[in-house]
PDB file of C-alpha atoms in Angstrom:
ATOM      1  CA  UNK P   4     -15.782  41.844  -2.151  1.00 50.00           C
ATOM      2  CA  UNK P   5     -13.288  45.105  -2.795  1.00 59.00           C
ATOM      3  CA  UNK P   6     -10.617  43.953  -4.938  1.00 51.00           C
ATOM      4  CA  UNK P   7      -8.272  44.191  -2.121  1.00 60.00           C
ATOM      5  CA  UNK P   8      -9.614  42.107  -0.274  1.00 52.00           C
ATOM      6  CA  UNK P   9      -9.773  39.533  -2.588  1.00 52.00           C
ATOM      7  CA  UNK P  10      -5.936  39.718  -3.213  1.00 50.00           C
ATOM      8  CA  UNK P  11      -5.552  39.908   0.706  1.00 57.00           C
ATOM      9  CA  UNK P  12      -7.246  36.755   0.974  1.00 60.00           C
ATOM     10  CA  UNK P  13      -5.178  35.329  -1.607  1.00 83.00           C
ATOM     11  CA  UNK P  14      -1.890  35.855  -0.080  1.00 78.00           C
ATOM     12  CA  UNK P  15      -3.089  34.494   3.111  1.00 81.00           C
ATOM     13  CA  UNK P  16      -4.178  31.509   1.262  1.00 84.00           C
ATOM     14  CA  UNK P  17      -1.060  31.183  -0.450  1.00 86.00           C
ATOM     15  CA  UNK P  18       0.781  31.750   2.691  1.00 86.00           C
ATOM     16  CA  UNK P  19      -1.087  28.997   4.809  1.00 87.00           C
ATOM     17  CA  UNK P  20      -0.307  26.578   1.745  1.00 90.00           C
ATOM     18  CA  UNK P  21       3.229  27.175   1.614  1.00 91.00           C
ATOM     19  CA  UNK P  22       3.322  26.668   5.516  1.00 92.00           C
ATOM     20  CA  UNK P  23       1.544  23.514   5.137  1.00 93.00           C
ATOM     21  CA  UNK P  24       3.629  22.059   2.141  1.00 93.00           C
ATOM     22  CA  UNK P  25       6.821  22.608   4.273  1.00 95.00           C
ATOM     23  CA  UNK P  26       5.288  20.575   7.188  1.00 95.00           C
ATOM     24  CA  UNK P  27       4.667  18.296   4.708  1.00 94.00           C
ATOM     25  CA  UNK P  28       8.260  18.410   3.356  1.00 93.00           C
ATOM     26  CA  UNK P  29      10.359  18.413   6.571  1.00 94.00           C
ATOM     27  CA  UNK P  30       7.362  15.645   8.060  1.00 93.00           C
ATOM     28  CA  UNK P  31       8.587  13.155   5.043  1.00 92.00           C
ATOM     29  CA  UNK P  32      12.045  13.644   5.305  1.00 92.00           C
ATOM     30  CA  UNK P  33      12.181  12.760   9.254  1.00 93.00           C
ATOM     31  CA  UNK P  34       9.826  10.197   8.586  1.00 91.00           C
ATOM     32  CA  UNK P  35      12.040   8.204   5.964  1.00 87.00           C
ATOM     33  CA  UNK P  36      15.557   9.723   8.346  1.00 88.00           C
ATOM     34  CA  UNK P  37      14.139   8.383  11.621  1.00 89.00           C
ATOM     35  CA  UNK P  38      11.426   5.887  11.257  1.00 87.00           C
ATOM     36  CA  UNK P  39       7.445   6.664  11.630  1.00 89.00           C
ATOM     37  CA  UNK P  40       7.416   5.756  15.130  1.00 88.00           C
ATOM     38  CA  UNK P  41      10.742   7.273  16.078  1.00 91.00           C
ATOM     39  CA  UNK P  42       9.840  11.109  14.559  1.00 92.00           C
ATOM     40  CA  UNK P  43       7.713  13.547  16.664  1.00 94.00           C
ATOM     41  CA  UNK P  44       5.808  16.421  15.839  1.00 94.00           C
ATOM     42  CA  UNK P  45       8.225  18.562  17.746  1.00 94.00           C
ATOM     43  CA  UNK P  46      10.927  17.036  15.589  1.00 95.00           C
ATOM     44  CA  UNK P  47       8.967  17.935  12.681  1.00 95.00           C
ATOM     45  CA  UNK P  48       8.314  22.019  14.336  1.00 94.00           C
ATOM     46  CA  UNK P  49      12.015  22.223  14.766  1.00 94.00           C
ATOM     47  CA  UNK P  50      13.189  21.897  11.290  1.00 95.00           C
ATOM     48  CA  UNK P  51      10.288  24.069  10.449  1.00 94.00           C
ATOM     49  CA  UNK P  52      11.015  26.459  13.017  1.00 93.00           C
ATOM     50  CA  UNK P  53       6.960  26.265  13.541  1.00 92.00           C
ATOM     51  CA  UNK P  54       5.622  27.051  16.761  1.00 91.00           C
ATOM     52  CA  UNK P  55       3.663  23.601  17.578  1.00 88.00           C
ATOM     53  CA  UNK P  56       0.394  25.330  17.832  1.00 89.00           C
ATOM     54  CA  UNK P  57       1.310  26.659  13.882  1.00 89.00           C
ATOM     55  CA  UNK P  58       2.133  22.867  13.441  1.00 92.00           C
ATOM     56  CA  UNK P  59      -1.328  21.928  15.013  1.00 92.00           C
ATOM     57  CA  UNK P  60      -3.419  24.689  12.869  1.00 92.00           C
ATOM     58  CA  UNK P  61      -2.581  22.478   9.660  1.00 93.00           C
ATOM     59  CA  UNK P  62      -2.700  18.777  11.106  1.00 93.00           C
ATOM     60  CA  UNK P  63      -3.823  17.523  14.208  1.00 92.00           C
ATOM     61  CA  UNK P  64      -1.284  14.765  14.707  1.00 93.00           C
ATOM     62  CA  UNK P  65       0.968  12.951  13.206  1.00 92.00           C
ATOM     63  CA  UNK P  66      -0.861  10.534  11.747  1.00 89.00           C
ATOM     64  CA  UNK P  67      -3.501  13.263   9.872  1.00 91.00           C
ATOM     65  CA  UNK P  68       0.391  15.136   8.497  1.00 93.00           C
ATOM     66  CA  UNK P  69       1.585  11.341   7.429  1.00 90.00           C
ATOM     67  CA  UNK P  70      -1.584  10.643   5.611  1.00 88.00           C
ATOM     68  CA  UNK P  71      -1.392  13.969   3.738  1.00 91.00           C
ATOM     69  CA  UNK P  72       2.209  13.160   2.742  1.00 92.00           C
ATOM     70  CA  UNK P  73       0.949  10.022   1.300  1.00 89.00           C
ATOM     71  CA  UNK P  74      -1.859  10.948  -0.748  1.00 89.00           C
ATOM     72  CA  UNK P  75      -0.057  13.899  -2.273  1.00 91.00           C
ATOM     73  CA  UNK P  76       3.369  11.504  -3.110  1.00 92.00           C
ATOM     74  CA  UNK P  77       0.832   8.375  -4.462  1.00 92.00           C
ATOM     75  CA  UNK P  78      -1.027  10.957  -6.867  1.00 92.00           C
ATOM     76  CA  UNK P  79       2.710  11.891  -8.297  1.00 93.00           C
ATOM     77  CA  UNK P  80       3.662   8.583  -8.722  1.00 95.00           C
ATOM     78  CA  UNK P  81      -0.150   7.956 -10.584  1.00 94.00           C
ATOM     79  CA  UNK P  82       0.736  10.701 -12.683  1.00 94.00           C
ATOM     80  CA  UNK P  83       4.176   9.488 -13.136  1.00 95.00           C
ATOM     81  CA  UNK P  84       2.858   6.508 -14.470  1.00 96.00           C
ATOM     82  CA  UNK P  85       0.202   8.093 -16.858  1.00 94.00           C
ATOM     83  CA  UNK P  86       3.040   9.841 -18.823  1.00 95.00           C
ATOM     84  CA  UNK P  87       4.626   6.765 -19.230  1.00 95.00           C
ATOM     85  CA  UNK P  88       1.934   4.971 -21.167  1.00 94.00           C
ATOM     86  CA  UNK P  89       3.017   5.818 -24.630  1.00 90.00           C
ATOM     87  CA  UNK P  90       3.174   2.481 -26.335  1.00 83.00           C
ATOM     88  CA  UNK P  91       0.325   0.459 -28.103  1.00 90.00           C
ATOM     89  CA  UNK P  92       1.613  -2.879 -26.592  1.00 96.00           C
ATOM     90  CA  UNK P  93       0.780  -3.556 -22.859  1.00 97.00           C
ATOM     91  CA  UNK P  94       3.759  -5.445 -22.527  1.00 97.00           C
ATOM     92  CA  UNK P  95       6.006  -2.631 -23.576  1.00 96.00           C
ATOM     93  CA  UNK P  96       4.022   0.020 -21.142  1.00 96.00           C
ATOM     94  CA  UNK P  97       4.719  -2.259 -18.338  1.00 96.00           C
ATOM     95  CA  UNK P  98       8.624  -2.074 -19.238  1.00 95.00           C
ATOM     96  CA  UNK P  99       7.928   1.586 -19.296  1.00 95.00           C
ATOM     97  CA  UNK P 100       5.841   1.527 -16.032  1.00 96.00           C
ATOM     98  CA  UNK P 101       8.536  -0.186 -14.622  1.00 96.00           C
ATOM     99  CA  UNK P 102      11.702   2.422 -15.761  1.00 95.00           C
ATOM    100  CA  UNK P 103       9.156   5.054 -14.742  1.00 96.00           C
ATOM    101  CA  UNK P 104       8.663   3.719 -10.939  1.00 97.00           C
ATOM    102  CA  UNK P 105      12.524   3.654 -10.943  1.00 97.00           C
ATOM    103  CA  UNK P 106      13.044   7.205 -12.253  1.00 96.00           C
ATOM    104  CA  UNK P 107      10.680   8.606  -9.765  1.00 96.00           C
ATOM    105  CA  UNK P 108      12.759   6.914  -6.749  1.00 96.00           C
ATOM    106  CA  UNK P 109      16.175   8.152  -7.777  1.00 96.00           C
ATOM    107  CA  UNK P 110      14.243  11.731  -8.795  1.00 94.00           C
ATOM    108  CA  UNK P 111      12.381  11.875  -5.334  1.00 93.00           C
ATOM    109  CA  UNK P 112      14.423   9.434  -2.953  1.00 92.00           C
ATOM    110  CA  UNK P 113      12.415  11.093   0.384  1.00 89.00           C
ATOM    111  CA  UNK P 114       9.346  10.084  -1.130  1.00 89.00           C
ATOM    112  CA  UNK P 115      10.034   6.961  -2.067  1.00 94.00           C
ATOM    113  CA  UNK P 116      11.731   5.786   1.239  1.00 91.00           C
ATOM    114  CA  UNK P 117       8.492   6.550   3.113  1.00 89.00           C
ATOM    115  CA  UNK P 118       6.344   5.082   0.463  1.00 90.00           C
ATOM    116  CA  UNK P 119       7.595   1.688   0.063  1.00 92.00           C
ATOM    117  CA  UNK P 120      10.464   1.473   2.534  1.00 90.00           C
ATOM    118  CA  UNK P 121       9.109   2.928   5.717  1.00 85.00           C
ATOM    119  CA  UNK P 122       6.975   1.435   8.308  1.00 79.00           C
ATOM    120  CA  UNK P 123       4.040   3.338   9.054  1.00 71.00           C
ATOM    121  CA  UNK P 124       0.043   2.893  10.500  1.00 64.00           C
ATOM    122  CA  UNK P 125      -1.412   5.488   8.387  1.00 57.00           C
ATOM    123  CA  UNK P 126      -5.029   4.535   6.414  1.00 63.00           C
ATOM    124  CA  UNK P 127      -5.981   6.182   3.105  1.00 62.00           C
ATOM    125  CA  UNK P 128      -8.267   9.307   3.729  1.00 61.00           C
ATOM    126  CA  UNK P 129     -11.675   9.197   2.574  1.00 65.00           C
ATOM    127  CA  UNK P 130     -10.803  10.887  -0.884  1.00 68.00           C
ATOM    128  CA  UNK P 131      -7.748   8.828  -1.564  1.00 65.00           C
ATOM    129  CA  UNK P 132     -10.115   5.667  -0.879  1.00 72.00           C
ATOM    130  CA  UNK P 133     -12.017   6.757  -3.612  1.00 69.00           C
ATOM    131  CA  UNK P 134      -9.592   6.721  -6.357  1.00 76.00           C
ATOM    132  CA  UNK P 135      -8.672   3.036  -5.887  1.00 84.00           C
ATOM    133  CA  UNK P 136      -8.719   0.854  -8.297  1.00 82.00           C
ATOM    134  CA  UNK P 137      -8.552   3.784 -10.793  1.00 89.00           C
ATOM    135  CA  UNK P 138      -5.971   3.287 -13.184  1.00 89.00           C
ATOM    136  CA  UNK P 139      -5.435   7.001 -13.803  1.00 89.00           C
ATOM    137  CA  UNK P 140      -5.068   7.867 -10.156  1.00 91.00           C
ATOM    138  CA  UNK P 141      -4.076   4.332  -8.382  1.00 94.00           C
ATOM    139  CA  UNK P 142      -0.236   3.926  -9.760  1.00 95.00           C
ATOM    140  CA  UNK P 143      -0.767  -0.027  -8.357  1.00 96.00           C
ATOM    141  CA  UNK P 144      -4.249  -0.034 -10.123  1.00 96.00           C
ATOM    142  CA  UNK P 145      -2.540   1.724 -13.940  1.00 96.00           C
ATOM    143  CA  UNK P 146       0.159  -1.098 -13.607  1.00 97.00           C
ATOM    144  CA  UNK P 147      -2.226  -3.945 -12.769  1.00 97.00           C
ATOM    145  CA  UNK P 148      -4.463  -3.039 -15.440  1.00 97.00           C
ATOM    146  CA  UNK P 149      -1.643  -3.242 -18.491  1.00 97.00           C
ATOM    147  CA  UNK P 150      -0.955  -6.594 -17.148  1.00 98.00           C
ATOM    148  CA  UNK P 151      -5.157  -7.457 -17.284  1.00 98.00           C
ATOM    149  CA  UNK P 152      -4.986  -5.832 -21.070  1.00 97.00           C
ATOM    150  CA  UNK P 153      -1.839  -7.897 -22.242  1.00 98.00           C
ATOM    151  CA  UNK P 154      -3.811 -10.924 -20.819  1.00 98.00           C
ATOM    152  CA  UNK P 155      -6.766 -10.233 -22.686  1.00 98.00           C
ATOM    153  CA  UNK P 156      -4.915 -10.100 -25.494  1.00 97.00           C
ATOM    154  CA  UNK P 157      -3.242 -13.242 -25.420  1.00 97.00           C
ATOM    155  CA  UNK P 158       0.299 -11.598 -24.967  1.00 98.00           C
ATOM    156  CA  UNK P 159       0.696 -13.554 -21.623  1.00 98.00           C
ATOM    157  CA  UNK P 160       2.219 -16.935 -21.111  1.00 97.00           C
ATOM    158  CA  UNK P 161      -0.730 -19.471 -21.117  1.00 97.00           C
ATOM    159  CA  UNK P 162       0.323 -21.056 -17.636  1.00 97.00           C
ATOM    160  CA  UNK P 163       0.570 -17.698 -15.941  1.00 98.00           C
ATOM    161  CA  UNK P 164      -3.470 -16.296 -14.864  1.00 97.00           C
ATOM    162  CA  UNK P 165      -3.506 -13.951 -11.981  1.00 98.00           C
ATOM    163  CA  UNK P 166      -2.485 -10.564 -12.881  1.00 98.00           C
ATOM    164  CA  UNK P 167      -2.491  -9.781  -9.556  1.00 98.00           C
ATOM    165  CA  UNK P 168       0.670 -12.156  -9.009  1.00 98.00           C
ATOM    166  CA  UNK P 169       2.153 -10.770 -12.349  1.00 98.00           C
ATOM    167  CA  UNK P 170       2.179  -7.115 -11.848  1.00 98.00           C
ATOM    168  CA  UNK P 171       3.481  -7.857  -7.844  1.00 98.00           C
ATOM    169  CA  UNK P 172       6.143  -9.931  -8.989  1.00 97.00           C
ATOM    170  CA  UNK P 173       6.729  -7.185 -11.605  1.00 97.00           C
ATOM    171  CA  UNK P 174       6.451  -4.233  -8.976  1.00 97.00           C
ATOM    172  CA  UNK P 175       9.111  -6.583  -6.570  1.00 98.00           C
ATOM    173  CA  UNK P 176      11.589  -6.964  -9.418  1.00 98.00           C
ATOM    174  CA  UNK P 177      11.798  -3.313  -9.739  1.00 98.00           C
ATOM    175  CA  UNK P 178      12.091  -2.340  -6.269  1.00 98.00           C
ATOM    176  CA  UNK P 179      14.764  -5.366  -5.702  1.00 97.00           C
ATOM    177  CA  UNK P 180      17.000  -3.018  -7.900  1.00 98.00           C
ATOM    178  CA  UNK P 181      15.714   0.445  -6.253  1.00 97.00           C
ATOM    179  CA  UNK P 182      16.448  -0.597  -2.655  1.00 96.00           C
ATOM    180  CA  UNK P 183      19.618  -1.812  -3.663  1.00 96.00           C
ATOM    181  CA  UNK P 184      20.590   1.535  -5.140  1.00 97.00           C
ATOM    182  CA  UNK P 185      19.543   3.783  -2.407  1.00 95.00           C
ATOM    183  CA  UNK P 186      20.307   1.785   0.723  1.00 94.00           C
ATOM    184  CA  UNK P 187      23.662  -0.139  -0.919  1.00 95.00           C
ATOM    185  CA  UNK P 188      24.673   2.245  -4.305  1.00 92.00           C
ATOM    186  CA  UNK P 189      27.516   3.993  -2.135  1.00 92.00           C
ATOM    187  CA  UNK P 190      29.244   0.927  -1.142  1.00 94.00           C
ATOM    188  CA  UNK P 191      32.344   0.462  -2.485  1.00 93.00           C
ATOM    189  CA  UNK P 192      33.070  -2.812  -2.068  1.00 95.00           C
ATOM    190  CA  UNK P 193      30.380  -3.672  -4.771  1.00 95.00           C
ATOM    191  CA  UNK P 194      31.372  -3.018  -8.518  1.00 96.00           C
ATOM    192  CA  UNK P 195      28.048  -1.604  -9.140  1.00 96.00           C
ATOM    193  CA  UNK P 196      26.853  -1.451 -12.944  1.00 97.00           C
ATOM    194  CA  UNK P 197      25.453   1.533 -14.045  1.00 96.00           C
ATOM    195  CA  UNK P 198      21.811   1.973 -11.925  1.00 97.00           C
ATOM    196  CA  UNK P 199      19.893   2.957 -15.664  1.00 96.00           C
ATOM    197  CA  UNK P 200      21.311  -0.360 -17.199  1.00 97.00           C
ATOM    198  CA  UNK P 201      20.214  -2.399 -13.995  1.00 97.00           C
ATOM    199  CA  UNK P 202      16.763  -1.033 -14.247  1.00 97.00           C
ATOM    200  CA  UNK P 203      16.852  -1.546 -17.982  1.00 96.00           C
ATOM    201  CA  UNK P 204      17.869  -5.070 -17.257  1.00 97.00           C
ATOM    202  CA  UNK P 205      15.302  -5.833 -15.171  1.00 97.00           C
ATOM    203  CA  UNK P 206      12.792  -4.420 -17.010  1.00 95.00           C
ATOM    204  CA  UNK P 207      13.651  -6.429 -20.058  1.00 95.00           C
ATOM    205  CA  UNK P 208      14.078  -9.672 -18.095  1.00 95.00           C
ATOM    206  CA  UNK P 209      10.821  -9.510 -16.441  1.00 96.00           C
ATOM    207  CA  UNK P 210       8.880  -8.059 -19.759  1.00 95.00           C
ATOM    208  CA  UNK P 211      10.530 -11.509 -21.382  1.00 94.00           C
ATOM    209  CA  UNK P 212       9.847 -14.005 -18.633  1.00 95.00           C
ATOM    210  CA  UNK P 213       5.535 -13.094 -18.859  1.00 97.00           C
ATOM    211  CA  UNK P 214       5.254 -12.795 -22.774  1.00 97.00           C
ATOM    212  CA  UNK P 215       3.995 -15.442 -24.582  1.00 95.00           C
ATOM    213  CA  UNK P 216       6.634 -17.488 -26.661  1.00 87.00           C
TER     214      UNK P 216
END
């Protein structure tokens, strides 16, 4: 192929990608805004300013665009949670997995609306099926597995045995303060503490109340 071609090629690639992460972009922020149901693809071609047979080229509903959204913000958060893992002790990287979860709401507050605050119908794609259970790509499955390594190692209070209940009630305790933040952290009739020291907080408390005395 001529070399000019090639680099022809390559800008329409890069063209159609950058067309398709903008759906993607203005798609998750009417989605958390307005509600899965509520949002439309011609909501979602407006704020593109996308004809809706350019909207159609790259997904061919709303449910193929909210899937896509999903499986590219779940992989962030997986990563999210790999870089966190710097500590020896499995308790400790669960306190970090936790200040990590919380970072990447205030850091991508779009994202994490339609991720864990938003009603939606949407199934895992075939490829994003896959990956679960893998700690390295399943953020759930990284976090559950510290909590299956501190067991094993005896770190865990003796009366407590399903990891799966630990690492929820882990995951809720976290989210408790996120949700708080984003839906309540500009009310001023609460005295809000700073959000870091909250998180901190409950990271601590809940990294106390599973290790073994």
């Amino acid at each position: 192929m001529p070399l000019d071609a090639h680099l022809r090629m390559t800008r329409r690639e890069q063209t159609r990608q950058a067309a398709r992460q903008r759906i993607m972009d203005e798609g998750r922020k009417l989605f958390a805004e307005k509600g899965y149901q509520a949002a439309t693809m011609r909501d979602v071609a407006k704020a593109t300013q996308y004809t809706a047979s350019a909207l159609y080229y790259h997904f061919k509903d709303k449910a193929e665009l909210m899937a896509a959204i999903c499986s590219e913000d779940f992989l962030g958060l997986a990563a999210t949670f790999q870089a966190a893992l710097t500590g020896a002790n499995p308790l400790d990287n669960i306190r970090n997995l936790g200040r990590a979860y919380a970072q990447f709401a205030l850091d991508y507050p779009n994202h994490y609306r339609l991720m864990f605050m938003t009603s939606h119908p949407a199934e895992p794609a075939s490829k994003d099926e896959a990956l679960r259970g893998d700690p390295s790509q399943d953020a759930y499955a990284g976090l559950h597995h510290q909590v299956a390594l501190a067991m094993a190692q005896g770190l865990i209070r003796p009366e407590l045995t399903d990891t799966h209940l630990i690492a929820q009630t882990f995951w809720a305790g976290i989210h408790g303060v996120i949700t708080l933040q984003l839906d309540k952290g500009c009310d001023a009739w609460v005295p809000w503490a700073d959000i870091q020291s909250r998180v901190d907080l409950m990271s601590d408390v809940l990294r106390q109340g599973i290790e073994r005395a």
